mmCIF file of C-alpha atoms in Angstrom:
data_model
loop_
_atom_site.group_PDB
_atom_site.id
_atom_site.type_symbol
_atom_site.label_atom_id
_atom_site.label_comp_id
_atom_site.label_asym_id
_atom_site.label_seq_id
_atom_site.Cartn_x
_atom_site.Cartn_y
_atom_site.Cartn_z
ATOM 1 C CA MET A 1 15.261 15.788 -9.143
ATOM 2 C CA LEU A 2 13.142 12.676 -8.248
ATOM 3 C CA GLU A 3 10.375 13.926 -10.321
ATOM 4 C CA GLN A 4 12.335 14.909 -13.300
ATOM 5 C CA THR A 5 14.768 12.208 -13.542
ATOM 6 C CA GLY A 6 13.598 9.224 -11.252
ATOM 7 C CA VAL A 7 17.788 9.675 -9.486
ATOM 8 C CA PRO A 8 16.703 10.325 -6.170
ATOM 9 C CA THR A 9 18.596 13.309 -4.201
ATOM 10 C CA PRO A 10 22.035 12.381 -1.795
ATOM 11 C CA THR A 11 19.676 14.580 0.621
ATOM 12 C CA ASP A 12 16.521 12.074 0.346
ATOM 13 C CA VAL A 13 18.585 9.308 -0.019
ATOM 14 C CA SER A 14 20.512 10.020 3.035
ATOM 15 C CA SER A 15 17.490 10.399 4.746
ATOM 16 C CA ILE A 16 16.772 7.202 4.642
ATOM 17 C CA LEU A 17 19.646 5.358 5.741
ATOM 18 C CA PRO A 18 20.908 3.317 8.816
ATOM 19 C CA GLY A 19 23.255 4.188 11.089
ATOM 20 C CA SER A 20 26.864 3.290 10.557
ATOM 21 C CA GLU A 21 25.938 1.068 14.051
ATOM 22 C CA ARG A 22 23.207 -1.024 12.631
ATOM 23 C CA LEU A 23 24.892 -1.090 9.440
ATOM 24 C CA SER A 24 28.467 -2.748 11.359
ATOM 25 C CA HIS A 25 25.327 -5.284 13.087
ATOM 26 C CA GLY A 26 24.320 -7.100 9.891
ATOM 27 C CA PRO A 27 22.244 -7.231 7.014
ATOM 28 C CA ILE A 28 19.071 -5.291 6.975
ATOM 29 C CA ALA A 29 16.294 -3.863 4.700
ATOM 30 C CA ILE A 30 16.405 -0.440 3.497
ATOM 31 C CA PHE A 31 13.113 1.068 1.841
ATOM 32 C CA GLU A 32 13.920 3.947 -1.486
ATOM 33 C CA CYS A 33 10.184 4.491 -1.148
ATOM 34 C CA PHE A 34 10.191 8.262 -1.815
ATOM 35 C CA GLN A 35 6.657 9.064 -2.667
ATOM 36 C CA ASN A 36 3.149 8.027 -1.690
ATOM 37 C CA ILE A 37 1.787 5.933 -3.402
ATOM 38 C CA PRO A 38 -1.037 2.907 -1.922
ATOM 39 C CA CYS A 39 1.306 0.294 -2.032
ATOM 40 C CA ASN A 40 1.899 -2.388 0.717
ATOM 41 C CA PRO A 41 3.178 -5.834 0.154
ATOM 42 C CA CYS A 42 6.334 -4.867 2.185
ATOM 43 C CA VAL A 43 4.317 -4.958 5.284
ATOM 44 C CA GLU A 44 2.516 -8.137 4.932
ATOM 45 C CA ALA A 45 5.173 -10.307 3.433
ATOM 46 C CA CYS A 46 7.522 -9.065 6.527
ATOM 47 C CA PRO A 47 7.860 -12.249 9.123
ATOM 48 C CA ARG A 48 9.097 -10.323 11.958
ATOM 49 C CA GLY A 49 6.464 -7.754 11.374
ATOM 50 C CA ALA A 50 9.564 -5.153 11.147
ATOM 51 C CA ILE A 51 7.964 -2.882 8.601
ATOM 52 C CA SER A 52 4.963 -0.637 9.210
ATOM 53 C CA ILE A 53 2.882 1.498 7.221
ATOM 54 C CA GLY A 54 0.089 3.055 9.514
ATOM 55 C CA LEU A 55 -3.844 3.663 8.731
ATOM 56 C CA ASP A 56 -3.106 5.440 5.649
ATOM 57 C CA ILE A 57 -1.155 2.873 2.866
ATOM 58 C CA ASN A 58 -0.429 5.763 0.355
ATOM 59 C CA GLU A 59 2.109 6.770 3.463
ATOM 60 C CA ARG A 60 6.317 5.318 2.733
ATOM 61 C CA PRO A 61 7.129 1.663 5.228
ATOM 62 C CA VAL A 62 8.730 2.658 7.714
ATOM 63 C CA LEU A 63 11.095 -0.379 8.888
ATOM 64 C CA ASP A 64 11.742 -0.913 12.788
ATOM 65 C CA GLU A 65 15.815 -1.421 12.610
ATOM 66 C CA THR A 66 15.533 -3.552 15.418
ATOM 67 C CA LYS A 67 13.269 -5.865 14.074
ATOM 68 C CA CYS A 68 15.112 -6.404 10.385
ATOM 69 C CA ASN A 69 17.975 -9.550 10.593
ATOM 70 C CA GLY A 70 18.153 -8.633 6.721
ATOM 71 C CA CYS A 71 16.060 -11.671 5.340
ATOM 72 C CA GLY A 72 14.675 -9.892 1.689
ATOM 73 C CA ILE A 73 11.553 -11.356 2.288
ATOM 74 C CA CYS A 74 10.228 -7.956 1.536
ATOM 75 C CA LEU A 75 12.249 -7.096 -1.285
ATOM 76 C CA ALA A 76 11.104 -9.686 -3.189
ATOM 77 C CA HIS A 77 7.294 -8.524 -2.908
ATOM 78 C CA CYS A 78 8.208 -4.834 -3.140
ATOM 79 C CA PRO A 79 6.061 -4.663 -7.081
ATOM 80 C CA GLY A 80 8.564 -0.892 -7.380
ATOM 81 C CA LEU A 81 11.710 -2.848 -6.953
ATOM 82 C CA SER A 82 12.171 -0.261 -4.444
ATOM 83 C CA ILE A 83 13.840 -2.372 -1.708
ATOM 84 C CA PHE A 84 17.659 -3.792 -1.086
ATOM 85 C CA VAL A 85 19.562 -4.914 1.520
ATOM 86 C CA ILE A 86 22.345 -4.257 2.444
ATOM 87 C CA ASP A 87 24.912 -6.367 4.790
ATOM 88 C CA HIS A 88 27.722 -3.941 5.889
ATOM 89 C CA SER A 89 29.402 -6.317 8.201
ATOM 90 C CA TYR A 90 30.141 -9.150 4.790
ATOM 91 C CA SER A 91 33.513 -9.203 5.606
ATOM 92 C CA THR A 92 36.608 -5.830 5.648
ATOM 93 C CA ASP A 93 36.184 -4.101 1.994
ATOM 94 C CA GLU A 94 33.120 -5.722 0.583
ATOM 95 C CA ALA A 95 29.702 -5.006 1.101
ATOM 96 C CA LEU A 96 27.117 -7.525 0.494
ATOM 97 C CA LEU A 97 24.137 -6.883 -1.893
ATOM 98 C CA LYS A 98 20.548 -8.485 -2.149
ATOM 99 C CA LEU A 99 19.490 -6.409 -5.408
ATOM 100 C CA PRO A 100 15.544 -7.185 -7.221
ATOM 101 C CA TYR A 101 16.262 -8.272 -10.436
ATOM 102 C CA GLU A 102 13.506 -8.903 -13.283
ATOM 103 C CA TYR A 103 15.675 -9.371 -16.499
ATOM 104 C CA LEU A 104 16.734 -12.652 -18.620
ATOM 105 C CA PRO A 105 19.356 -13.664 -18.693
ATOM 106 C CA LEU A 106 19.774 -14.379 -15.384
ATOM 107 C CA PRO A 107 23.716 -14.383 -14.066
ATOM 108 C CA LYS A 108 24.569 -17.684 -12.549
ATOM 109 C CA SER A 109 26.748 -17.609 -9.122
ATOM 110 C CA ASP A 110 30.128 -16.765 -9.354
ATOM 111 C CA GLN A 111 29.744 -14.526 -12.291
ATOM 112 C CA THR A 112 31.471 -11.465 -12.666
ATOM 113 C CA VAL A 113 28.783 -7.868 -12.972
ATOM 114 C CA ASP A 114 29.102 -4.745 -13.656
ATOM 115 C CA ALA A 115 27.857 -2.954 -10.549
ATOM 116 C CA LEU A 116 25.213 -0.124 -11.704
ATOM 117 C CA ASN A 117 24.082 3.165 -9.629
ATOM 118 C CA ARG A 118 21.323 4.490 -9.084
ATOM 119 C CA LYS A 119 21.254 6.216 -13.037
ATOM 120 C CA GLY A 120 22.235 2.688 -14.477
ATOM 121 C CA GLU A 121 26.035 3.649 -14.523
ATOM 122 C CA PRO A 122 28.965 1.210 -14.094
ATOM 123 C CA VAL A 123 30.574 2.419 -11.027
ATOM 124 C CA ALA A 124 32.257 -0.453 -10.206
ATOM 125 C CA VAL A 125 32.714 -4.597 -10.605
ATOM 126 C CA ALA A 126 30.602 -6.824 -8.456
ATOM 127 C CA GLN A 127 30.740 -10.771 -7.847
ATOM 128 C CA VAL A 128 27.385 -12.859 -8.071
ATOM 129 C CA LYS A 129 27.197 -14.863 -5.089
ATOM 130 C CA ARG A 130 23.780 -16.141 -5.134
ATOM 131 C CA VAL A 131 20.875 -16.354 -7.448
ATOM 132 C CA GLN A 132 17.349 -16.675 -5.811
ATOM 133 C CA GLN A 133 14.449 -17.206 -7.806
ATOM 134 C CA ASN A 134 11.212 -16.288 -6.564
ATOM 135 C CA THR A 135 7.540 -17.900 -6.916
ATOM 136 C CA ASN A 136 6.268 -14.462 -7.856
ATOM 137 C CA LYS A 137 8.764 -13.500 -10.314
ATOM 138 C CA THR A 138 11.572 -11.118 -8.985
ATOM 139 C CA THR A 139 14.010 -12.604 -8.777
ATOM 140 C CA VAL A 140 17.026 -11.711 -5.981
ATOM 141 C CA VAL A 141 20.586 -11.571 -6.875
ATOM 142 C CA TRP A 142 23.220 -11.885 -3.814
ATOM 143 C CA VAL A 143 26.420 -9.919 -4.805
ATOM 144 C CA THR A 144 29.372 -8.447 -3.440
ATOM 145 C CA VAL A 145 30.932 -5.838 -3.793
ATOM 146 C CA PRO A 146 33.472 -2.932 -2.496
ATOM 147 C CA LYS A 147 32.385 -0.912 0.686
ATOM 148 C CA THR A 148 33.272 2.393 -0.251
ATOM 149 C CA LEU A 149 30.407 2.041 -3.026
ATOM 150 C CA ALA A 150 27.763 -0.061 -1.239
ATOM 151 C CA MET A 151 25.513 2.914 -0.742
ATOM 152 C CA ASP A 152 25.528 4.226 -4.292
ATOM 153 C CA ILE A 153 24.683 0.615 -5.777
ATOM 154 C CA ARG A 154 21.420 -0.476 -6.761
ATOM 155 C CA GLY A 155 21.607 -2.672 -9.998
ATOM 156 C CA ILE A 156 23.930 -4.930 -10.969
ATOM 157 C CA ALA A 157 24.243 -5.479 -15.768
ATOM 158 C CA ILE A 158 25.373 -8.790 -17.264
ATOM 159 C CA ARG A 159 28.917 -8.001 -18.946
ATOM 160 C CA ARG A 160 28.638 -8.682 -22.981
ATOM 161 C CA GLU A 161 31.048 -10.827 -24.286
ATOM 162 C CA GLY A 162 33.771 -10.688 -26.876
#
């Protein structure tokens, strides 16, 4: 499925998700790297040493969930835009997502945007909480989304006016 559509299957996704106990403890990075490719900027970027690849640079990254604090530095350094951060403990009904964003115009804090699933389809409304511009040109947009859809949302789209 991934090879034909670019969209991971539910089995692919469930294989990389942290358990509900870890999700309840605060923000954590999630790596949707489903193919072995030569890549390691996330390993070098992580100030906590929470990411490893091993001896073969083609291996997928492995996250030490006990070391990750969800800072999102790895997210901004991922050339494949495959990392996002989720904070399931944000509130009772909402989760906070930190998503890579490389489009213009940039959204603004407090703006309402469409939350998109992995296929790029709108599935919810999100509220932009912060727009974090980085020196490497990958902006990180912090949005709140319904907690029940947080694991399905992987992008945002600015709503067209009129």
